[in-house]
XYZ file of C-alpha atoms in Angstrom:
743
model
C 86.186 -118.973 -158.082
C 85.057 -117.709 -154.730
C 88.101 -119.198 -153.041
C 90.431 -117.553 -155.570
C 88.653 -114.236 -155.137
C 88.930 -114.563 -151.389
C 92.624 -115.440 -151.514
C 93.262 -112.601 -153.966
C 91.481 -110.182 -151.660
C 93.533 -111.400 -148.738
C 96.733 -111.029 -150.739
C 95.803 -107.482 -151.674
C 95.055 -106.779 -148.037
C 98.392 -108.218 -146.965
C 100.236 -105.999 -149.401
C 98.332 -102.920 -148.325
C 98.714 -103.520 -144.618
C 102.485 -103.355 -144.952
C 102.056 -99.586 -144.868
C 100.044 -99.597 -141.654
C 103.134 -99.425 -139.451
C 103.710 -95.838 -140.570
C 100.312 -94.837 -139.230
C 100.258 -96.716 -135.919
C 102.914 -94.602 -134.234
C 101.247 -91.341 -135.201
C 97.749 -92.106 -133.937
C 96.308 -92.318 -130.447
C 94.521 -95.306 -129.042
C 91.419 -94.406 -127.099
C 89.866 -97.852 -126.704
C 91.458 -101.326 -126.835
C 89.299 -104.350 -127.660
C 90.551 -107.909 -127.425
C 88.265 -110.319 -129.338
C 88.144 -114.068 -129.803
C 85.682 -115.005 -132.555
C 83.725 -118.221 -133.036
C 81.560 -118.049 -136.185
C 79.162 -120.710 -134.927
C 78.160 -118.457 -132.048
C 77.768 -115.198 -133.962
C 74.382 -113.535 -133.464
C 74.960 -109.849 -134.053
C 72.239 -107.306 -133.554
C 71.917 -104.429 -135.970
C 73.220 -102.071 -133.305
C 76.336 -104.184 -132.836
C 76.980 -104.331 -136.580
C 76.641 -100.565 -136.740
C 79.198 -100.240 -133.961
C 81.503 -102.689 -135.715
C 81.286 -100.894 -139.050
C 81.740 -97.640 -137.167
C 84.965 -99.213 -135.872
C 86.019 -99.929 -139.446
C 85.234 -96.645 -141.133
C 86.393 -94.423 -138.279
C 89.870 -95.984 -138.266
C 92.604 -93.478 -138.917
C 94.021 -95.236 -141.988
C 94.139 -94.260 -145.628
C 91.015 -94.720 -147.768
C 92.617 -97.554 -149.777
C 93.335 -99.586 -146.656
C 89.867 -98.821 -145.283
C 88.225 -100.073 -148.453
C 90.186 -103.341 -148.472
C 89.657 -103.863 -144.760
C 85.877 -103.346 -145.132
C 85.787 -105.815 -148.011
C 87.690 -108.319 -145.910
C 85.227 -108.064 -142.983
C 82.271 -108.305 -145.362
C 83.659 -111.545 -146.819
C 84.223 -112.808 -143.298
C 80.610 -112.262 -142.228
C 78.988 -113.566 -145.457
C 81.084 -116.672 -146.164
C 80.434 -120.185 -144.944
C 81.675 -121.501 -141.631
C 84.726 -123.293 -143.057
C 85.812 -120.342 -145.189
C 85.189 -118.021 -142.291
C 87.484 -120.110 -140.112
C 90.214 -119.982 -142.748
C 89.749 -116.250 -143.154
C 89.786 -115.797 -139.425
C 93.134 -117.531 -139.172
C 94.539 -115.198 -141.797
C 93.042 -112.312 -139.864
C 94.766 -113.716 -136.781
C 98.141 -113.654 -138.526
C 97.463 -110.111 -139.730
C 96.756 -108.892 -136.225
C 99.973 -110.459 -135.007
C 101.780 -108.589 -137.755
C 100.163 -105.295 -136.849
C 100.753 -105.687 -133.132
C 98.047 -103.171 -132.318
C 95.498 -101.069 -134.173
C 94.991 -97.362 -133.691
C 91.236 -96.874 -133.686
C 88.493 -94.785 -132.203
C 84.833 -95.690 -131.866
C 83.296 -92.337 -132.569
C 82.241 -90.073 -129.715
C 80.082 -92.660 -127.907
C 82.345 -94.543 -125.515
C 79.497 -96.763 -124.328
C 79.394 -98.494 -127.719
C 82.630 -100.277 -126.813
C 81.100 -101.739 -123.689
C 77.974 -102.880 -125.577
C 80.136 -104.545 -128.214
C 82.159 -106.363 -125.556
C 79.056 -107.554 -123.728
C 77.500 -108.989 -126.902
C 80.771 -110.666 -127.898
C 81.368 -112.146 -124.423
C 79.487 -115.467 -125.078
C 81.448 -116.020 -128.266
C 84.694 -115.173 -126.498
C 84.155 -117.563 -123.608
C 83.051 -120.549 -125.717
C 85.332 -120.084 -128.703
C 87.056 -123.191 -129.974
C 89.398 -121.392 -132.337
C 92.831 -120.083 -131.405
C 92.307 -116.866 -129.537
C 93.730 -113.556 -130.654
C 96.393 -112.000 -128.487
C 97.323 -108.431 -129.380
C 98.806 -106.534 -126.464
C 98.447 -102.828 -126.831
C 101.730 -100.977 -127.078
C 100.129 -97.715 -126.054
C 100.224 -98.612 -122.378
C 99.977 -95.032 -121.216
C 96.251 -94.754 -121.687
C 94.109 -95.287 -118.586
C 91.340 -97.847 -118.584
C 87.642 -97.267 -118.233
C 87.926 -97.319 -114.444
C 90.631 -95.950 -112.137
C 93.140 -98.341 -110.605
C 93.385 -98.630 -106.819
C 96.419 -100.932 -106.486
C 99.745 -101.526 -108.187
C 98.823 -105.055 -109.260
C 99.404 -106.032 -112.863
C 95.990 -105.710 -114.601
C 94.064 -108.969 -114.442
C 92.658 -108.694 -117.958
C 96.206 -108.902 -119.304
C 97.678 -111.465 -117.000
C 95.050 -113.784 -115.537
C 93.873 -117.022 -117.208
C 90.723 -116.940 -115.078
C 89.506 -113.699 -116.563
C 86.638 -114.209 -119.059
C 88.315 -111.964 -121.614
C 91.784 -113.408 -121.106
C 93.812 -113.596 -124.285
C 96.388 -116.322 -124.695
C 99.647 -115.674 -126.559
C 100.508 -117.329 -129.864
C 100.353 -121.103 -129.435
C 103.920 -121.858 -130.503
C 107.139 -119.999 -129.734
C 108.413 -120.401 -133.277
C 105.230 -119.295 -135.029
C 105.684 -116.503 -137.526
C 105.501 -112.902 -136.524
C 105.542 -111.701 -140.118
C 102.612 -112.157 -142.467
C 103.361 -114.513 -145.338
C 101.168 -115.450 -148.287
C 100.452 -119.167 -148.417
C 97.942 -121.776 -147.396
C 96.119 -121.506 -144.136
C 97.646 -124.804 -143.029
C 100.947 -122.991 -142.500
C 99.534 -121.345 -139.379
C 99.744 -123.748 -136.433
C 96.670 -124.150 -134.280
C 96.850 -125.282 -130.662
C 94.403 -125.068 -127.825
C 96.750 -126.459 -125.184
C 97.319 -124.422 -122.050
C 100.630 -123.708 -120.389
C 100.170 -126.770 -118.163
C 100.834 -129.084 -121.081
C 104.314 -130.612 -121.049
C 105.189 -129.452 -117.541
C 107.121 -131.908 -115.397
C 105.294 -133.630 -112.584
C 106.313 -131.860 -109.373
C 105.006 -132.329 -105.854
C 105.635 -130.256 -102.757
C 106.397 -132.143 -99.576
C 108.280 -131.827 -96.282
C 111.673 -133.416 -95.728
C 112.960 -135.053 -92.558
C 113.765 -131.676 -90.962
C 110.238 -130.416 -91.635
C 111.408 -128.080 -94.428
C 109.500 -127.736 -97.727
C 111.044 -129.091 -100.898
C 110.101 -129.775 -104.513
C 110.261 -133.369 -105.702
C 110.519 -133.906 -109.464
C 108.855 -137.209 -110.379
C 110.522 -138.470 -113.533
C 111.152 -141.977 -114.746
C 110.428 -144.741 -112.258
C 114.010 -145.999 -112.349
C 115.534 -142.536 -112.033
C 116.179 -140.968 -108.679
C 113.781 -138.032 -108.109
C 115.370 -134.603 -108.028
C 114.788 -132.601 -104.862
C 115.038 -128.824 -104.606
C 114.754 -126.969 -101.331
C 111.987 -124.362 -101.080
C 112.729 -121.321 -98.898
C 110.333 -118.493 -97.937
C 112.116 -115.197 -98.568
C 111.384 -111.485 -98.599
C 112.016 -108.982 -101.434
C 115.276 -107.794 -99.871
C 116.558 -111.371 -100.219
C 116.416 -111.065 -104.003
C 120.102 -110.970 -104.893
C 119.752 -108.625 -107.823
C 122.602 -106.403 -106.722
C 124.837 -109.296 -105.612
C 124.785 -111.607 -108.626
C 128.563 -111.494 -108.978
C 128.276 -112.040 -112.736
C 131.464 -110.825 -114.360
C 132.700 -110.739 -117.929
C 136.161 -111.533 -119.111
C 138.455 -108.527 -119.414
C 139.363 -108.276 -123.069
C 140.242 -105.588 -125.532
C 137.484 -104.312 -127.787
C 137.399 -105.924 -131.221
C 135.721 -104.938 -134.466
C 132.041 -105.798 -134.591
C 130.349 -106.012 -137.985
C 126.639 -105.236 -138.330
C 125.270 -106.802 -141.513
C 122.181 -105.593 -143.393
C 120.196 -108.627 -142.250
C 120.774 -107.770 -138.572
C 117.473 -106.065 -137.843
C 116.631 -107.611 -134.465
C 118.387 -106.008 -131.551
C 116.600 -107.981 -128.848
C 117.193 -111.495 -127.574
C 114.353 -113.969 -127.756
C 112.892 -115.273 -124.529
C 111.183 -118.568 -123.918
C 107.537 -119.110 -124.683
C 105.098 -117.282 -122.429
C 107.680 -114.965 -120.858
C 108.139 -111.245 -121.287
C 111.356 -109.440 -120.443
C 111.675 -105.906 -119.136
C 114.649 -103.703 -118.401
C 114.445 -102.225 -114.918
C 114.995 -98.442 -114.659
C 118.290 -99.200 -112.931
C 119.441 -101.559 -115.683
C 118.841 -105.227 -114.684
C 116.632 -107.395 -116.895
C 113.631 -109.049 -115.242
C 111.147 -111.576 -116.560
C 107.400 -111.961 -116.144
C 105.089 -114.840 -117.073
C 101.657 -113.373 -117.750
C 99.615 -116.571 -117.349
C 100.962 -117.607 -113.956
C 101.760 -114.040 -112.764
C 105.304 -115.082 -111.882
C 108.209 -112.631 -111.613
C 111.808 -113.777 -111.582
C 115.331 -112.530 -112.129
C 116.430 -115.874 -113.563
C 117.668 -115.821 -117.137
C 114.668 -116.943 -119.225
C 116.267 -116.482 -122.627
C 116.376 -119.347 -125.067
C 118.809 -122.019 -123.979
C 119.165 -120.747 -120.414
C 116.956 -121.632 -117.462
C 114.411 -124.417 -117.998
C 111.062 -122.653 -118.272
C 108.999 -125.812 -117.794
C 110.765 -126.640 -114.554
C 110.228 -123.137 -113.188
C 106.564 -123.041 -114.211
C 106.083 -126.512 -112.768
C 107.411 -125.338 -109.423
C 105.147 -122.282 -109.556
C 102.114 -124.458 -110.295
C 102.961 -126.917 -107.509
C 103.449 -124.049 -105.061
C 100.156 -122.398 -105.968
C 98.287 -125.700 -105.771
C 99.736 -126.288 -102.324
C 98.788 -122.758 -101.220
C 95.220 -123.193 -102.463
C 94.938 -126.428 -100.507
C 95.755 -124.670 -97.238
C 92.613 -123.342 -95.508
C 94.490 -120.441 -93.898
C 95.684 -118.822 -97.121
C 93.557 -120.233 -99.920
C 91.325 -117.156 -99.775
C 94.366 -114.913 -100.339
C 95.352 -116.626 -103.598
C 93.341 -114.744 -106.196
C 93.611 -113.286 -109.661
C 95.667 -110.333 -108.413
C 98.144 -112.389 -106.383
C 101.692 -112.328 -107.705
C 104.471 -114.839 -107.120
C 108.203 -114.148 -107.128
C 110.717 -116.968 -107.541
C 114.371 -116.424 -106.657
C 116.513 -119.290 -107.949
C 119.819 -120.195 -106.347
C 121.895 -121.829 -109.056
C 125.457 -122.935 -109.595
C 127.499 -124.075 -112.573
C 128.861 -127.572 -112.677
C 132.068 -128.775 -114.251
C 130.348 -129.163 -117.610
C 128.936 -125.605 -117.425
C 125.461 -127.030 -116.789
C 123.357 -124.800 -114.555
C 122.222 -126.735 -111.501
C 119.351 -125.532 -109.346
C 120.159 -125.705 -105.623
C 117.201 -123.993 -103.953
C 114.214 -121.821 -104.763
C 113.059 -118.843 -102.725
C 109.551 -117.480 -103.042
C 106.989 -115.057 -101.677
C 103.435 -114.075 -102.616
C 102.222 -110.491 -102.981
C 98.843 -109.208 -101.797
C 98.224 -105.840 -103.457
C 94.977 -105.157 -101.623
C 96.500 -105.354 -98.135
C 99.951 -104.217 -99.339
C 101.813 -107.098 -97.712
C 103.767 -110.163 -98.708
C 102.907 -113.634 -97.421
C 103.970 -117.250 -97.734
C 102.457 -120.702 -97.820
C 104.832 -121.802 -95.044
C 105.983 -120.340 -91.758
C 108.572 -117.573 -92.005
C 110.955 -116.906 -89.110
C 111.793 -113.236 -88.555
C 115.338 -112.985 -87.242
C 116.105 -110.169 -84.744
C 118.757 -108.655 -87.031
C 116.852 -109.396 -90.241
C 115.085 -107.011 -92.574
C 111.671 -107.600 -90.996
C 112.384 -106.873 -87.316
C 115.361 -104.678 -88.240
C 116.805 -104.984 -84.704
C 113.809 -103.085 -83.301
C 113.324 -104.028 -79.663
C 109.929 -105.159 -78.311
C 108.389 -105.692 -81.781
C 105.785 -108.373 -80.974
C 102.391 -107.280 -82.316
C 101.257 -108.151 -85.833
C 99.688 -104.696 -86.152
C 103.177 -103.292 -85.687
C 105.082 -105.791 -87.866
C 102.545 -105.117 -90.625
C 104.399 -101.876 -91.428
C 107.618 -103.806 -92.013
C 105.789 -106.216 -94.323
C 104.316 -103.243 -96.153
C 107.818 -101.840 -96.551
C 108.821 -105.116 -98.182
C 105.748 -104.880 -100.412
C 106.859 -101.488 -101.682
C 110.315 -102.881 -102.309
C 108.720 -105.595 -104.457
C 106.974 -102.912 -106.515
C 110.303 -101.136 -106.778
C 111.995 -104.298 -108.036
C 109.264 -105.060 -110.613
C 107.617 -101.752 -111.656
C 106.582 -102.766 -115.171
C 103.013 -103.436 -116.352
C 101.618 -101.490 -113.391
C 99.297 -98.527 -113.471
C 100.069 -95.767 -110.975
C 96.834 -95.326 -108.963
C 95.739 -91.845 -108.004
C 94.981 -93.015 -104.487
C 98.602 -94.065 -103.860
C 99.935 -90.907 -105.489
C 97.799 -88.641 -103.308
C 98.660 -90.647 -100.192
C 102.377 -90.211 -100.839
C 101.979 -86.516 -101.545
C 100.095 -86.005 -98.271
C 102.846 -87.835 -96.386
C 105.516 -85.601 -97.918
C 103.541 -82.427 -97.199
C 103.081 -83.394 -93.549
C 106.740 -84.342 -93.167
C 107.786 -81.032 -94.708
C 105.570 -79.086 -92.312
C 106.895 -81.093 -89.365
C 110.515 -80.317 -90.194
C 109.667 -76.620 -90.383
C 107.781 -76.425 -87.076
C 109.706 -78.970 -84.974
C 113.345 -79.680 -84.183
C 112.587 -83.300 -83.313
C 110.875 -84.379 -86.515
C 110.725 -88.105 -87.290
C 110.864 -87.561 -91.051
C 113.692 -89.491 -92.756
C 114.510 -86.475 -94.955
C 115.457 -82.891 -94.216
C 113.607 -79.819 -95.411
C 115.570 -79.365 -98.648
C 115.099 -82.991 -99.648
C 111.372 -82.878 -98.904
C 111.005 -79.725 -100.995
C 112.696 -81.509 -103.911
C 110.409 -84.487 -103.413
C 107.322 -82.270 -103.578
C 108.613 -80.784 -106.808
C 109.194 -84.303 -108.101
C 105.622 -85.299 -107.220
C 104.345 -82.506 -109.445
C 106.278 -84.064 -112.315
C 104.952 -87.554 -111.554
C 101.332 -86.421 -111.433
C 101.120 -86.782 -115.199
C 101.773 -90.534 -114.846
C 98.626 -91.285 -112.846
C 96.670 -94.268 -114.240
C 99.449 -94.897 -116.750
C 102.031 -97.645 -117.104
C 105.140 -95.584 -116.468
C 107.689 -97.905 -114.909
C 110.044 -95.105 -113.872
C 107.338 -93.215 -111.988
C 106.088 -96.393 -110.315
C 109.633 -97.169 -109.195
C 110.074 -93.692 -107.688
C 106.737 -93.764 -105.847
C 107.400 -97.261 -104.495
C 110.829 -96.229 -103.206
C 109.474 -93.188 -101.370
C 106.635 -95.213 -99.855
C 109.107 -97.872 -98.718
C 111.245 -95.361 -96.836
C 108.321 -93.651 -95.128
C 106.735 -96.981 -94.181
C 110.005 -98.186 -92.652
C 110.035 -95.117 -90.416
C 106.539 -95.971 -89.206
C 107.759 -99.394 -88.149
C 110.853 -98.188 -86.270
C 108.807 -95.557 -84.397
C 105.983 -97.967 -83.385
C 103.318 -96.138 -85.359
C 99.832 -96.896 -84.027
C 101.136 -98.621 -80.885
C 100.602 -97.489 -77.263
C 104.272 -96.602 -76.826
C 104.662 -94.703 -80.095
C 107.670 -92.426 -80.471
C 106.569 -88.864 -81.224
C 109.924 -87.065 -80.914
C 113.166 -88.104 -82.537
C 115.206 -87.528 -79.345
C 112.877 -89.379 -76.965
C 113.440 -92.979 -75.907
C 110.462 -95.313 -75.624
C 112.231 -98.019 -73.583
C 112.865 -98.373 -69.886
C 116.482 -99.328 -69.183
C 117.470 -100.284 -65.671
C 120.745 -98.798 -64.465
C 121.728 -97.638 -67.944
C 121.553 -93.893 -67.351
C 124.074 -93.644 -64.488
C 127.585 -92.437 -65.260
C 130.536 -94.574 -64.255
C 133.101 -93.346 -61.736
C 135.886 -93.336 -64.320
C 133.782 -91.205 -66.645
C 133.137 -88.682 -63.863
C 136.833 -88.383 -63.057
C 137.810 -88.025 -66.716
C 134.999 -85.529 -67.155
C 136.641 -83.298 -64.530
C 140.094 -83.723 -66.039
C 138.875 -83.018 -69.582
C 137.000 -79.840 -68.632
C 133.503 -81.332 -68.842
C 133.813 -81.910 -72.568
C 132.838 -85.614 -72.372
C 129.521 -84.858 -70.681
C 128.616 -82.367 -73.387
C 129.364 -84.876 -76.144
C 127.620 -87.607 -74.162
C 124.379 -85.634 -74.311
C 124.824 -85.002 -78.042
C 125.315 -88.688 -78.783
C 122.273 -89.602 -76.685
C 120.104 -87.213 -78.680
C 121.143 -88.693 -82.035
C 121.560 -92.386 -81.051
C 118.115 -92.899 -79.531
C 117.232 -96.539 -78.820
C 120.034 -97.547 -81.207
C 118.169 -95.888 -84.084
C 119.490 -93.065 -86.243
C 117.356 -90.390 -87.853
C 119.022 -89.435 -91.127
C 118.557 -85.613 -90.998
C 119.623 -85.442 -87.338
C 122.664 -87.591 -88.068
C 123.718 -85.279 -90.889
C 123.403 -82.262 -88.595
C 125.352 -84.098 -85.896
C 128.228 -84.956 -88.230
C 128.324 -81.446 -89.719
C 128.413 -79.946 -86.230
C 131.288 -82.195 -85.186
C 133.226 -81.476 -88.364
C 132.854 -77.724 -87.950
C 133.885 -77.946 -84.309
C 136.964 -80.041 -85.007
C 137.990 -77.863 -87.943
C 137.762 -74.855 -85.638
C 139.986 -76.607 -83.107
C 142.612 -77.169 -85.778
C 142.819 -73.422 -86.312
C 142.983 -72.675 -82.574
C 145.602 -75.388 -82.018
C 147.744 -74.015 -84.836
C 147.567 -70.521 -83.342
C 148.367 -71.884 -79.880
C 151.367 -73.782 -81.208
C 152.642 -70.645 -82.931
C 152.253 -68.672 -79.679
C 154.214 -71.291 -77.730
C 157.045 -71.303 -80.228
C 157.115 -67.513 -80.256
C 157.199 -67.428 -76.461
C 160.167 -69.771 -76.429
C 161.948 -67.452 -78.857
C 161.807 -64.555 -76.387
C 165.319 -63.812 -75.059
C 165.830 -64.959 -71.498
C 163.107 -67.609 -71.430
C 165.403 -70.559 -72.018
C 168.371 -70.891 -69.613
C 167.233 -67.875 -67.653
C 168.199 -67.008 -64.118
C 164.604 -67.221 -62.867
C 163.927 -69.230 -59.730
C 161.175 -71.242 -61.449
C 161.763 -71.769 -65.167
C 158.681 -71.387 -67.452
C 160.173 -73.771 -70.002
C 158.360 -76.871 -68.775
C 154.826 -75.317 -68.893
C 155.552 -73.982 -72.384
C 156.700 -77.412 -73.516
C 153.531 -78.988 -72.084
C 151.437 -76.342 -73.818
C 153.120 -77.102 -77.134
C 152.565 -80.837 -76.727
C 148.859 -80.364 -75.885
C 148.421 -78.062 -78.894
C 150.031 -80.606 -81.205
C 147.882 -83.397 -79.737
C 144.700 -81.379 -80.218
C 145.679 -80.554 -83.796
C 146.454 -84.164 -84.731
C 143.342 -85.578 -83.048
C 141.077 -83.044 -84.741
C 142.496 -83.870 -88.157
C 142.144 -87.618 -87.584
C 138.573 -87.333 -86.336
C 137.542 -85.155 -89.277
C 139.032 -87.661 -91.701
C 137.352 -90.548 -89.866
C 133.954 -88.860 -89.988
C 134.053 -88.921 -93.795
C 133.479 -92.683 -93.670
C 130.111 -92.456 -91.916
C 128.366 -89.490 -93.463
C 125.232 -91.456 -94.374
C 122.753 -92.812 -91.851
C 123.489 -96.444 -92.762
C 127.234 -96.035 -92.233
C 126.559 -94.034 -89.103
C 124.392 -96.785 -87.624
C 127.129 -99.341 -88.261
C 129.756 -97.054 -86.752
C 127.654 -96.309 -83.680
C 126.937 -100.002 -83.164
C 130.634 -100.830 -83.225
C 131.578 -97.967 -80.899
C 128.792 -98.323 -78.339
C 128.485 -102.106 -78.030
C 131.617 -102.302 -75.892
C 131.824 -102.008 -72.118
C 132.233 -98.196 -71.993
C 129.422 -97.740 -74.510
C 128.510 -94.153 -75.354
C 130.961 -92.849 -72.743
C 133.908 -94.114 -74.795
C 132.674 -92.236 -77.869
C 132.039 -89.075 -75.826
C 135.550 -89.160 -74.371
C 137.100 -89.586 -77.815
C 135.099 -86.729 -79.341
C 136.032 -84.343 -76.499
C 139.793 -84.884 -76.650
C 140.612 -82.084 -79.170
C 138.720 -79.570 -77.026
C 140.234 -80.763 -73.742
C 143.820 -80.802 -75.013
C 143.385 -77.327 -76.469
C 142.157 -76.027 -73.107
C 145.086 -77.669 -71.322
C 147.454 -76.060 -73.834
C 146.024 -72.662 -72.913
C 146.232 -73.453 -69.199
C 149.891 -74.452 -69.411
C 150.688 -71.375 -71.445
C 148.922 -69.213 -68.845
C 150.935 -70.942 -66.135
C 154.199 -70.245 -67.971
C 153.206 -66.643 -68.496
C 152.304 -66.288 -64.801
C 155.674 -67.679 -63.742
C 157.417 -65.242 -66.035
C 155.410 -62.311 -64.636
C 155.474 -63.033 -60.883
C 159.106 -64.141 -60.631
C 160.215 -60.618 -59.650
C 160.844 -58.574 -56.490
C 159.324 -55.374 -57.827
C 156.541 -54.383 -55.415
C 154.744 -52.188 -57.939
C 154.604 -55.016 -60.461
C 153.289 -57.487 -57.920
C 150.716 -55.051 -56.520
C 149.431 -54.351 -60.016
C 149.451 -57.829 -61.537
C 148.145 -59.908 -58.613
C 144.661 -58.244 -58.531
C 144.508 -58.282 -62.312
C 145.472 -61.953 -62.392
C 142.739 -62.816 -59.848
C 140.082 -60.855 -61.755
C 141.002 -62.514 -65.062
C 140.983 -65.944 -63.387
C 137.508 -65.377 -61.966
C 136.145 -64.172 -65.289
C 137.737 -67.131 -67.037
C 136.253 -69.703 -64.678
C 132.859 -67.996 -64.459
C 131.227 -69.836 -67.408
C 132.644 -73.141 -66.237
C 131.540 -72.791 -62.626
C 128.035 -71.452 -63.135
C 127.075 -73.567 -66.164
C 128.804 -76.889 -65.604
C 127.998 -77.182 -61.851
C 124.475 -75.755 -61.552
C 122.961 -78.557 -59.481
C 123.168 -79.321 -55.746
C 123.531 -83.087 -56.054
C 127.319 -82.788 -55.635
C 129.488 -81.335 -52.884
C 130.865 -78.680 -55.197
C 127.373 -77.674 -56.225
C 126.279 -77.380 -52.575
C 129.269 -75.161 -51.740
C 128.576 -72.942 -54.745
C 124.943 -72.522 -53.793
C 125.967 -71.725 -50.223
C 128.430 -69.125 -51.511
C 125.702 -67.591 -53.629
C 123.443 -67.314 -50.561
C 126.053 -65.631 -48.300
C 124.995 -62.034 -49.213
C 121.442 -62.884 -48.085
C 122.382 -64.636 -44.830
C 122.274 -61.491 -42.508
C 118.785 -60.632 -43.744
C 117.638 -64.209 -43.113
C 119.092 -64.121 -39.546
C 117.223 -60.881 -38.735
C 113.944 -62.289 -40.090
C 114.491 -65.442 -38.052
C 115.038 -63.490 -34.833
C 111.983 -61.315 -35.397
C 109.896 -64.385 -35.972
C 110.973 -65.884 -32.658
C 110.112 -62.665 -30.734
C 106.511 -62.618 -31.934
C 105.783 -66.368 -31.841
C 103.398 -67.131 -28.864
C 103.765 -70.893 -29.019
C 107.528 -70.590 -28.799
C 107.142 -68.288 -25.764
C 105.020 -70.875 -23.974
C 107.625 -73.514 -24.704
C 110.419 -71.304 -23.300
C 108.372 -70.467 -20.164
C 107.720 -74.164 -19.576
C 111.388 -75.005 -19.850
C 112.344 -72.219 -17.381
C 109.725 -73.396 -14.854
C 111.088 -76.907 -15.057
C 114.582 -75.676 -14.383
C 113.381 -73.600 -11.336
C 111.526 -76.551 -9.889
């Protein structure tokens, strides 16, 4: 009779709890409690029972559900051990059906902690299947603030005393069904059960590899193990394409109520904010981009490799202390399809993540290539304290790749905001700021940080992804500028390297600089200010490109006007086939050709600059243009050609106009135009002479300085003579010389 009454009560409860789903989305979860009960270890105090019944009667459900739920718990606590176990299993299935419960434990938050502490012995020594109910309200902060971006240990670590295992079988029911308790499978096996036997060893070339030990007669499978970095994850280069086909009719039947694909046991799938689907195994803390849906990648093989890798890492004295509950592991699988469409695993890349130190590390040696993503072609990067910033940049990229199940700590948020504020102030007060963003972008970022502030201590994947991306970019700048090192770069236009013989101009460049009206030297200085130590600062590069585009567009207008003037001059009667002694046709033709050349070059350069507007494209372009023998000089010559040809077009037109004017015998015309021509010539050459040749290290500069000093030479001669007259020592010298001559 008691059994029937108990079953009837459970059936009533099952029917009533079908309406709970309507209440769970409308209520707010203030405290989440994960419990694993063992009736043989129950020893509740009266205070704990009061807290537990407070949990029951303060639930935000209807009175009918509250009454049935209270009756159910009362039967659970008063029945025998066997019946309690059966009831507990039904309760387990109910919780799986509910998914989560929206509750509040009154106004005393400490009662939750007391309840957990008194239930801890029963949780740790329970022999029954544990209850796993992940809270869907992941936006609520925990009892303590989070300091790192690690996935919370109480959700993901098997070593945690309150760890909750998932349902024991992948095909166990998610929906509550009325029947015998034997329908619910019970299993206490861990995820290690059924994994293939895998060992990690070195091959003949001293490279790590996995060896799958199967049947004795079978040849063991070997898979190469490669240490990688987060940028080696080929998420954006999967090259997975679908067949191009016309859209067909797709019928959705009434029974189609599941719009998600099932994943293999123990795995959870997430959709990245940018769209790709990633997978996470909560027990082993493994992230991967491999397809872990049913019938795809072998989960046991992947978990076996993860276990073998962690066991090997824990056996190494140098890194065993770094493998803890918060350590994450990323596996990047390199696969290929065979002829029978069977996916074959070729190699496995991996890296560990240390959230406390904000770095990635490996169980084997990792070689940083000069042009790789760690050294990033930065010269003289040798100290670990310097390379640490590059590893931290990779750490932030890992958080950007896998932002789910992570709380956004206030400490990281405030650190990023302080970095943005300082960078914004630096761009305002300095023209040589090292910030990777300009003032407008930094202002938008500050406004964005105000929006993200509401996500602190919450699991908001989009906000975590944004913060991680900003931190990655700022940390990369610290590495390229040798932050914290003795030779740190403090200005964006200042080199920190000593280059022997690299600063001297070649003879050909000096000659072409004279021919091209000193335009190459001006552009040479511009390129040196933006291409410092083969590193490009994004805001300065944008200003450089905009300045060049505006300059070249201006030359197109001037060249068009100059070409129109030349054509108009040729249309003047008497210019062509005239009776002048020296014909001005040839200078006009040369002027027209130079104007056309300047116009065409300016248009081509403006169009070419559209391909390297960003800093990344600009760095590639500058590397290709400056790695040759001429180096920066070649680029400076090319950029100055529109200006130089335009000046030569004006010079040839002035020459043609001068020939047309002075080819006459009229004395009045010559007497009037010759002085005017000289004055205009001097005024025209004034900026060139006194700005382009200001130094005395050349012969022309010495002559110019001597010419400047000519008006002061008479005064200097008089002062010199007066000084000789009143100099007693000089008089004694002259007297001595005269006496010698007399003798």
